[in-house]
Amino acid sequence: MTLPPSWDINQERMVEEQLIPRGITDPATLQAMRTVPRHLFVDDAMASCAYGDYPLPIGAGQTISQPYIVALMTQSLQLQGHERVLEIGTGSGYQAAILSRICEKVFTIERIDSLLVRARKTFDRLHYHNIISRIDDGTAGWPSEAPFDGILVTAGGPKIPEPLIEQLADPGRMVIPVGDQYLQELQLLEKRDGAVSVSTIEFVRFVSLIGAHGWAN
Ligand code: SAH
């Protein structure tokens, strides 16, 4: 696909001004942020703001995260390329697209049908064929495809859903916002040699994780 040169400039500026100065150093993450066309994941009317330093609405009351947060969550998984990664909350599909450039296969679950329909069209348009998606309550995970080397939850819940801890491989890493419905801690859960440890990356604000192991609504 050919893009006007201005998109390339915006992508490069996003990396140079928003990501590198804030500590995004993983080469694979930076390369994915440089190449995935973020403007195709938002409405045409917002395409010119797609590379701005903020989240944007994507319909159905949901948002595509700020580029820095997408990069931070991706980098925190420390992917090498061979991994199978589960994402909860497909939304626009942008985060799944970034992951798909740096791991083997992405499994992504969304609970709102209209969002997944649109995200799938964008994946097809970009020929990102290693993203498998489905409509469901992602707080229950995807048992038939488990275990996952990485799990990334892009909506905030009251606690880390137990099924996701069970479906994480050993070794494995999960990144998830945990807190109330206004402010959350971005937590990193690491599983290694049968032990689980949790640390906080930073404070964030995400839309709600709604489901059996999340918020009721
Ligand atoms: N990763 C997305 C961010 C979308 S916002 C992107 O890159 O655009 C978070 C998404 O999580 C919303 O689309 C919301 O509908 C979805 N969501 C919330 N609870 C969910 C659940 N239990 N299972 C699956 N998706 C959920």
mmCIF file of N, CA and C in Angstrom, residues 103-182:
data_model
loop_
_atom_site.group_PDB
_atom_site.id
_atom_site.type_symbol
_atom_site.label_atom_id
_atom_site.label_comp_id
_atom_site.label_asym_id
_atom_site.label_seq_id
_atom_site.Cartn_x
_atom_site.Cartn_y
_atom_site.Cartn_z
ATOM 1 N N CYS A 103 5.714 -11.124 17.024
ATOM 2 C CA CYS A 103 5.625 -12.476 17.582
ATOM 3 C C CYS A 103 5.044 -13.386 16.508
ATOM 4 N N GLU A 104 4.920 -14.672 16.835
ATOM 5 C CA GLU A 104 4.506 -15.611 15.794
ATOM 6 C C GLU A 104 3.015 -15.526 15.504
ATOM 7 N N LYS A 105 2.211 -15.503 16.556
ATOM 8 C CA LYS A 105 0.765 -15.543 16.362
ATOM 9 C C LYS A 105 0.071 -14.755 17.467
ATOM 10 N N VAL A 106 -0.948 -13.990 17.097
ATOM 11 C CA VAL A 106 -1.716 -13.229 18.075
ATOM 12 C C VAL A 106 -3.141 -13.768 18.114
ATOM 13 N N PHE A 107 -3.624 -14.045 19.313
ATOM 14 C CA PHE A 107 -5.023 -14.424 19.540
ATOM 15 C C PHE A 107 -5.653 -13.241 20.248
ATOM 16 N N THR A 108 -6.736 -12.693 19.699
ATOM 17 C CA THR A 108 -7.318 -11.508 20.327
ATOM 18 C C THR A 108 -8.821 -11.669 20.474
ATOM 19 N N ILE A 109 -9.332 -11.244 21.630
ATOM 20 C CA ILE A 109 -10.758 -11.410 21.961
ATOM 21 C C ILE A 109 -11.386 -10.047 22.215
ATOM 22 N N GLU A 110 -12.560 -9.815 21.627
ATOM 23 C CA GLU A 110 -13.299 -8.564 21.827
ATOM 24 C C GLU A 110 -14.740 -8.915 22.174
ATOM 25 N N ARG A 111 -15.372 -8.111 23.047
ATOM 26 C CA ARG A 111 -16.753 -8.426 23.414
ATOM 27 C C ARG A 111 -17.778 -7.664 22.575
ATOM 28 N N ILE A 112 -17.340 -6.613 21.855
ATOM 29 C CA ILE A 112 -18.298 -5.817 21.060
ATOM 30 C C ILE A 112 -18.143 -6.156 19.569
ATOM 31 N N ASP A 113 -19.222 -6.718 19.023
ATOM 32 C CA ASP A 113 -19.209 -7.235 17.658
ATOM 33 C C ASP A 113 -18.776 -6.203 16.612
ATOM 34 N N SER A 114 -19.366 -4.995 16.673
ATOM 35 C CA SER A 114 -19.109 -3.993 15.623
ATOM 36 C C SER A 114 -17.625 -3.612 15.567
ATOM 37 N N LEU A 115 -16.970 -3.589 16.728
ATOM 38 C CA LEU A 115 -15.542 -3.245 16.751
ATOM 39 C C LEU A 115 -14.717 -4.356 16.108
ATOM 40 N N LEU A 116 -15.060 -5.607 16.406
ATOM 41 C CA LEU A 116 -14.272 -6.715 15.857
ATOM 42 C C LEU A 116 -14.449 -6.818 14.340
ATOM 43 N N VAL A 117 -15.651 -6.554 13.863
ATOM 44 C CA VAL A 117 -15.899 -6.597 12.409
ATOM 45 C C VAL A 117 -14.968 -5.620 11.710
ATOM 46 N N ARG A 118 -14.861 -4.421 12.270
ATOM 47 C CA ARG A 118 -14.029 -3.402 11.653
ATOM 48 C C ARG A 118 -12.537 -3.741 11.769
ATOM 49 N N ALA A 119 -12.131 -4.212 12.928
ATOM 50 C CA ALA A 119 -10.717 -4.566 13.124
ATOM 51 C C ALA A 119 -10.302 -5.662 12.141
ATOM 52 N N ARG A 120 -11.190 -6.643 11.947
ATOM 53 C CA ARG A 120 -10.865 -7.745 11.024
ATOM 54 C C ARG A 120 -10.667 -7.233 9.605
ATOM 55 N N LYS A 121 -11.480 -6.252 9.203
ATOM 56 C CA LYS A 121 -11.326 -5.674 7.854
ATOM 57 C C LYS A 121 -9.956 -5.018 7.713
ATOM 58 N N THR A 122 -9.537 -4.334 8.772
ATOM 59 C CA THR A 122 -8.228 -3.665 8.719
ATOM 60 C C THR A 122 -7.102 -4.697 8.658
ATOM 61 N N PHE A 123 -7.217 -5.781 9.444
ATOM 62 C CA PHE A 123 -6.184 -6.841 9.387
ATOM 63 C C PHE A 123 -6.082 -7.397 7.966
ATOM 64 N N ASP A 124 -7.245 -7.642 7.346
ATOM 65 C CA ASP A 124 -7.251 -8.203 5.978
ATOM 66 C C ASP A 124 -6.620 -7.233 4.996
ATOM 67 N N ARG A 125 -6.992 -5.961 5.129
ATOM 68 C CA ARG A 125 -6.475 -4.939 4.223
ATOM 69 C C ARG A 125 -4.945 -4.866 4.279
ATOM 70 N N LEU A 126 -4.401 -5.076 5.481
ATOM 71 C CA LEU A 126 -2.950 -4.982 5.668
ATOM 72 C C LEU A 126 -2.246 -6.345 5.493
ATOM 73 N N HIS A 127 -3.039 -7.396 5.207
ATOM 74 C CA HIS A 127 -2.497 -8.765 5.072
ATOM 75 C C HIS A 127 -1.787 -9.222 6.346
ATOM 76 N N TYR A 128 -2.347 -8.873 7.496
ATOM 77 C CA TYR A 128 -1.800 -9.347 8.777
ATOM 78 C C TYR A 128 -2.506 -10.671 9.104
ATOM 79 N N HIS A 129 -2.001 -11.750 8.531
ATOM 80 C CA HIS A 129 -2.719 -13.014 8.600
ATOM 81 C C HIS A 129 -2.409 -13.846 9.841
ATOM 82 N N ASN A 130 -1.518 -13.396 10.684
ATOM 83 C CA ASN A 130 -1.216 -14.175 11.895
ATOM 84 C C ASN A 130 -1.982 -13.664 13.120
ATOM 85 N N ILE A 131 -3.109 -12.992 12.871
ATOM 86 C CA ILE A 131 -3.978 -12.541 13.981
ATOM 87 C C ILE A 131 -5.278 -13.340 13.911
ATOM 88 N N ILE A 132 -5.573 -14.083 14.977
ATOM 89 C CA ILE A 132 -6.800 -14.871 15.063
ATOM 90 C C ILE A 132 -7.694 -14.183 16.090
ATOM 91 N N SER A 133 -8.956 -13.952 15.740
ATOM 92 C CA SER A 133 -9.804 -13.187 16.661
ATOM 93 C C SER A 133 -11.142 -13.866 16.873
ATOM 94 N N ARG A 134 -11.757 -13.517 17.998
ATOM 95 C CA ARG A 134 -13.121 -14.004 18.214
ATOM 96 C C ARG A 134 -13.868 -13.102 19.193
ATOM 97 N N ILE A 135 -15.208 -13.197 19.112
ATOM 98 C CA ILE A 135 -16.076 -12.466 20.035
ATOM 99 C C ILE A 135 -16.310 -13.329 21.269
ATOM 100 N N ASP A 136 -16.022 -12.782 22.421
ATOM 101 C CA ASP A 136 -16.286 -13.525 23.664
ATOM 102 C C ASP A 136 -15.945 -12.630 24.858
ATOM 103 N N ASP A 137 -16.169 -13.184 26.058
ATOM 104 C CA ASP A 137 -15.702 -12.534 27.273
ATOM 105 C C ASP A 137 -14.251 -12.974 27.477
ATOM 106 N N GLY A 138 -13.329 -12.065 27.217
ATOM 107 C CA GLY A 138 -11.908 -12.408 27.290
ATOM 108 C C GLY A 138 -11.400 -12.668 28.691
ATOM 109 N N THR A 139 -12.167 -12.319 29.718
ATOM 110 C CA THR A 139 -11.668 -12.575 31.083
ATOM 111 C C THR A 139 -11.576 -14.073 31.359
ATOM 112 N N ALA A 140 -12.249 -14.888 30.530
ATOM 113 C CA ALA A 140 -12.149 -16.348 30.674
ATOM 114 C C ALA A 140 -10.987 -16.897 29.852
ATOM 115 N N GLY A 141 -10.310 -16.030 29.108
ATOM 116 C CA GLY A 141 -9.176 -16.458 28.289
ATOM 117 C C GLY A 141 -9.631 -17.233 27.063
ATOM 118 N N TRP A 142 -8.712 -18.045 26.535
ATOM 119 C CA TRP A 142 -8.989 -18.845 25.320
ATOM 120 C C TRP A 142 -8.399 -20.227 25.597
ATOM 121 N N PRO A 143 -9.120 -21.039 26.438
ATOM 122 C CA PRO A 143 -8.562 -22.283 26.959
ATOM 123 C C PRO A 143 -8.041 -23.229 25.870
ATOM 124 N N SER A 144 -8.743 -23.326 24.739
ATOM 125 C CA SER A 144 -8.337 -24.309 23.725
ATOM 126 C C SER A 144 -7.024 -23.953 23.045
ATOM 127 N N GLU A 145 -6.578 -22.709 23.162
ATOM 128 C CA GLU A 145 -5.311 -22.287 22.546
ATOM 129 C C GLU A 145 -4.196 -22.087 23.577
ATOM 130 N N ALA A 146 -4.522 -22.236 24.864
ATOM 131 C CA ALA A 146 -3.529 -22.027 25.929
ATOM 132 C C ALA A 146 -2.504 -23.165 25.912
ATOM 133 N N PRO A 147 -1.282 -22.963 26.445
ATOM 134 C CA PRO A 147 -0.823 -21.749 27.132
ATOM 135 C C PRO A 147 -0.276 -20.686 26.173
ATOM 136 N N PHE A 148 -0.238 -19.437 26.657
ATOM 137 C CA PHE A 148 0.278 -18.306 25.900
ATOM 138 C C PHE A 148 1.581 -17.806 26.528
ATOM 139 N N ASP A 149 2.552 -17.481 25.668
ATOM 140 C CA ASP A 149 3.841 -16.976 26.169
ATOM 141 C C ASP A 149 3.703 -15.556 26.705
ATOM 142 N N GLY A 150 2.726 -14.829 26.167
ATOM 143 C CA GLY A 150 2.460 -13.479 26.635
ATOM 144 C C GLY A 150 0.964 -13.226 26.631
ATOM 145 N N ILE A 151 0.484 -12.440 27.610
ATOM 146 C CA ILE A 151 -0.924 -12.029 27.636
ATOM 147 C C ILE A 151 -0.955 -10.529 27.877
ATOM 148 N N LEU A 152 -1.740 -9.830 27.057
ATOM 149 C CA LEU A 152 -1.821 -8.384 27.185
ATOM 150 C C LEU A 152 -3.305 -8.009 27.294
ATOM 151 N N VAL A 153 -3.685 -7.373 28.385
ATOM 152 C CA VAL A 153 -5.088 -6.991 28.590
ATOM 153 C C VAL A 153 -5.186 -5.486 28.406
ATOM 154 N N THR A 154 -6.030 -5.041 27.463
ATOM 155 C CA THR A 154 -6.065 -3.610 27.151
ATOM 156 C C THR A 154 -7.330 -2.936 27.682
ATOM 157 N N ALA A 155 -7.901 -3.478 28.768
ATOM 158 C CA ALA A 155 -9.000 -2.835 29.492
ATOM 159 C C ALA A 155 -8.721 -3.082 30.970
ATOM 160 N N GLY A 156 -9.207 -2.171 31.830
ATOM 161 C CA GLY A 156 -8.842 -2.233 33.243
ATOM 162 C C GLY A 156 -9.841 -3.005 34.083
ATOM 163 N N GLY A 157 -9.359 -3.949 34.884
ATOM 164 C CA GLY A 157 -10.228 -4.751 35.740
ATOM 165 C C GLY A 157 -9.922 -4.534 37.209
ATOM 166 N N PRO A 158 -10.795 -5.061 38.091
ATOM 167 C CA PRO A 158 -10.594 -4.929 39.534
ATOM 168 C C PRO A 158 -9.488 -5.837 40.048
ATOM 169 N N LYS A 159 -9.168 -6.907 39.314
ATOM 170 C CA LYS A 159 -8.119 -7.851 39.727
ATOM 171 C C LYS A 159 -7.639 -8.606 38.489
ATOM 172 N N ILE A 160 -6.546 -9.325 38.640
ATOM 173 C CA ILE A 160 -6.057 -10.119 37.507
ATOM 174 C C ILE A 160 -6.924 -11.372 37.391
ATOM 175 N N PRO A 161 -7.604 -11.576 36.254
ATOM 176 C CA PRO A 161 -8.494 -12.745 36.131
ATOM 177 C C PRO A 161 -7.733 -14.059 36.294
ATOM 178 N N GLU A 162 -8.234 -14.907 37.183
ATOM 179 C CA GLU A 162 -7.578 -16.185 37.494
ATOM 180 C C GLU A 162 -7.351 -17.050 36.240
ATOM 181 N N PRO A 163 -8.354 -17.164 35.330
ATOM 182 C CA PRO A 163 -8.134 -18.013 34.142
ATOM 183 C C PRO A 163 -6.942 -17.544 33.306
ATOM 184 N N LEU A 164 -6.664 -16.240 33.310
ATOM 185 C CA LEU A 164 -5.535 -15.740 32.515
ATOM 186 C C LEU A 164 -4.214 -16.158 33.150
ATOM 187 N N ILE A 165 -4.165 -16.164 34.489
ATOM 188 C CA ILE A 165 -2.941 -16.612 35.179
ATOM 189 C C ILE A 165 -2.695 -18.089 34.851
ATOM 190 N N GLU A 166 -3.786 -18.867 34.862
ATOM 191 C CA GLU A 166 -3.666 -20.302 34.561
ATOM 192 C C GLU A 166 -3.208 -20.544 33.122
ATOM 193 N N GLN A 167 -3.666 -19.693 32.204
ATOM 194 C CA GLN A 167 -3.363 -19.911 30.775
ATOM 195 C C GLN A 167 -2.039 -19.285 30.339
ATOM 196 N N LEU A 168 -1.323 -18.665 31.256
ATOM 197 C CA LEU A 168 -0.010 -18.107 30.933
ATOM 198 C C LEU A 168 1.043 -19.217 31.005
ATOM 199 N N ALA A 169 1.890 -19.291 29.993
ATOM 200 C CA ALA A 169 2.951 -20.303 29.970
ATOM 201 C C ALA A 169 3.979 -20.018 31.066
ATOM 202 N N ASP A 170 4.827 -20.990 31.343
ATOM 203 C CA ASP A 170 5.932 -20.841 32.291
ATOM 204 C C ASP A 170 7.223 -21.140 31.541
ATOM 205 N N PRO A 171 8.097 -20.186 31.231
ATOM 206 C CA PRO A 171 7.992 -18.782 31.638
ATOM 207 C C PRO A 171 6.999 -18.015 30.752
ATOM 208 N N GLY A 172 6.428 -16.958 31.337
ATOM 209 C CA GLY A 172 5.491 -16.130 30.591
ATOM 210 C C GLY A 172 5.296 -14.794 31.276
ATOM 211 N N ARG A 173 4.820 -13.828 30.498
ATOM 212 C CA ARG A 173 4.599 -12.479 31.044
ATOM 213 C C ARG A 173 3.226 -11.975 30.655
ATOM 214 N N MET A 174 2.577 -11.325 31.612
ATOM 215 C CA MET A 174 1.250 -10.733 31.353
ATOM 216 C C MET A 174 1.280 -9.271 31.790
ATOM 217 N N VAL A 175 0.681 -8.404 30.968
ATOM 218 C CA VAL A 175 0.570 -6.985 31.313
ATOM 219 C C VAL A 175 -0.907 -6.635 31.369
ATOM 220 N N ILE A 176 -1.333 -6.017 32.480
ATOM 221 C CA ILE A 176 -2.763 -5.750 32.679
ATOM 222 C C ILE A 176 -2.977 -4.547 33.601
ATOM 223 N N PRO A 177 -3.886 -3.639 33.229
ATOM 224 C CA PRO A 177 -4.233 -2.539 34.141
ATOM 225 C C PRO A 177 -5.191 -3.028 35.216
ATOM 226 N N VAL A 178 -4.846 -2.785 36.495
ATOM 227 C CA VAL A 178 -5.683 -3.230 37.616
ATOM 228 C C VAL A 178 -5.952 -2.046 38.537
ATOM 229 N N GLY A 179 -7.226 -1.833 38.871
ATOM 230 C CA GLY A 179 -7.564 -0.734 39.769
ATOM 231 C C GLY A 179 -9.060 -0.505 39.785
ATOM 232 N N ASP A 180 -9.481 0.765 40.016
ATOM 233 C CA ASP A 180 -10.912 1.059 39.932
ATOM 234 C C ASP A 180 -11.226 1.515 38.507
ATOM 235 N N GLN A 181 -12.457 2.040 38.310
ATOM 236 C CA GLN A 181 -12.825 2.349 36.927
ATOM 237 C C GLN A 181 -12.303 3.702 36.444
ATOM 238 N N TYR A 182 -11.539 4.395 37.305
ATOM 239 C CA TYR A 182 -10.987 5.704 36.909
ATOM 240 C C TYR A 182 -9.479 5.665 36.741
#
